[in-house]
Short mmCIF file of C-alpha atoms in Angstrom, two decimals:
data_model
loop_
_atom_site.label_atom_id
_atom_site.label_comp_id
_atom_site.label_asym_id
_atom_site.label_seq_id
_atom_site.Cartn_x
_atom_site.Cartn_y
_atom_site.Cartn_z
CA UNK A 1 -218.69 49.68 -114.16
CA UNK A 2 -219.18 45.91 -114.14
CA UNK A 3 -219.16 45.78 -117.95
CA UNK A 4 -216.03 47.95 -118.08
CA UNK A 5 -214.24 45.69 -115.59
CA UNK A 6 -215.11 42.64 -117.67
CA UNK A 7 -214.57 44.08 -121.17
CA UNK A 8 -211.65 46.47 -120.57
CA UNK A 9 -209.88 44.46 -117.89
CA UNK A 10 -206.47 45.98 -118.68
CA UNK A 11 -207.57 49.47 -117.56
CA UNK A 12 -208.55 50.71 -114.11
CA UNK A 13 -212.06 51.64 -113.04
CA UNK A 14 -210.87 55.24 -112.76
CA UNK A 15 -209.68 55.16 -116.38
CA UNK A 16 -213.02 53.71 -117.51
CA UNK A 17 -214.92 56.54 -115.81
CA UNK A 18 -212.77 59.11 -117.62
CA UNK A 19 -213.28 57.39 -121.03
CA UNK A 20 -216.98 56.50 -121.27
CA UNK A 21 -217.03 56.53 -125.08
CA UNK A 22 -214.32 53.88 -125.19
CA UNK A 23 -216.22 51.73 -122.70
CA UNK A 24 -219.45 52.08 -124.69
CA UNK A 25 -217.63 51.13 -127.90
CA UNK A 26 -216.10 48.10 -126.20
CA UNK A 27 -219.53 46.93 -125.03
CA UNK A 28 -220.85 47.40 -128.57
CA UNK A 29 -217.86 45.44 -129.90
CA UNK A 30 -217.54 42.60 -127.37
CA UNK A 31 -220.56 42.70 -125.09
CA UNK A 32 -223.16 39.98 -124.88
CA UNK A 33 -226.66 40.49 -126.21
CA UNK A 34 -227.77 41.26 -122.66
CA UNK A 35 -224.95 43.79 -122.21
CA UNK A 36 -225.93 45.61 -125.37
CA UNK A 37 -229.62 45.63 -124.48
CA UNK A 38 -228.82 47.07 -121.06
CA UNK A 39 -226.60 49.72 -122.65
CA UNK A 40 -229.33 50.69 -125.12
CA UNK A 41 -231.94 50.89 -122.36
CA UNK A 42 -229.75 52.98 -120.05
CA UNK A 43 -228.16 55.31 -122.62
CA UNK A 44 -230.43 55.21 -125.65
CA UNK A 45 -229.59 54.70 -129.30
CA UNK A 46 -228.71 58.36 -129.81
CA UNK A 47 -225.77 58.01 -127.41
CA UNK A 48 -224.61 54.88 -129.23
CA UNK A 49 -224.85 56.74 -132.54
CA UNK A 50 -222.68 59.48 -131.09
CA UNK A 51 -220.01 56.97 -130.05
CA UNK A 52 -220.15 55.35 -133.48
CA UNK A 53 -219.80 58.72 -135.21
CA UNK A 54 -216.84 59.74 -133.03
CA UNK A 55 -215.14 56.32 -132.91
CA UNK A 56 -211.39 56.15 -133.14
CA UNK A 57 -209.34 53.66 -135.11
CA UNK A 58 -209.26 50.26 -133.45
CA UNK A 59 -212.49 50.62 -131.50
CA UNK A 60 -214.58 48.49 -133.88
CA UNK A 61 -213.93 45.48 -136.05
CA UNK A 62 -215.23 45.67 -139.63
CA UNK A 63 -218.05 43.30 -138.73
CA UNK A 64 -219.25 45.37 -135.74
CA UNK A 65 -218.78 48.63 -137.64
CA UNK A 66 -221.06 47.41 -140.41
CA UNK A 67 -223.60 45.91 -138.02
CA UNK A 68 -223.95 49.03 -135.88
CA UNK A 69 -224.17 51.38 -138.84
CA UNK A 70 -226.91 49.27 -140.40
CA UNK A 71 -228.69 48.95 -137.04
CA UNK A 72 -228.44 52.54 -135.79
CA UNK A 73 -227.80 54.68 -138.87
CA UNK A 74 -229.12 52.92 -141.98
CA UNK A 75 -228.62 54.81 -145.22
CA UNK A 76 -231.08 54.63 -148.13
CA UNK A 77 -228.26 53.58 -150.46
CA UNK A 78 -226.97 50.99 -147.95
CA UNK A 79 -223.49 52.49 -147.91
CA UNK A 80 -221.60 52.24 -144.63
CA UNK A 81 -218.86 54.81 -143.93
CA UNK A 82 -215.26 53.68 -144.02
CA UNK A 83 -213.95 52.23 -140.79
CA UNK A 84 -211.59 54.67 -139.03
CA UNK A 85 -207.96 53.73 -139.50
CA UNK A 86 -204.61 54.82 -138.18
CA UNK A 87 -202.31 56.77 -140.45
CA UNK A 88 -198.58 56.67 -140.12
CA UNK A 89 -196.23 59.40 -141.29
CA UNK A 90 -193.83 58.41 -144.03
#
């Protein structure tokens, strides 16, 4: 809750409780080293992998996307999946 209040200040605490994946992604994106370590200890890397796998467009910057894939889901060929993006109808 304290991380959500600090890192998703534009949303209410009630909203943060209803959207835990978004809060986790925001901590992974903007949290301090200590925030991330606390998140990993409390939730485990499997939960962070799940959030990364199900991430929506805009949740991660290219830099964080690459970092977390290499950290949590390294591939033998080193290829990182494409960052989710928004698509607009033409």
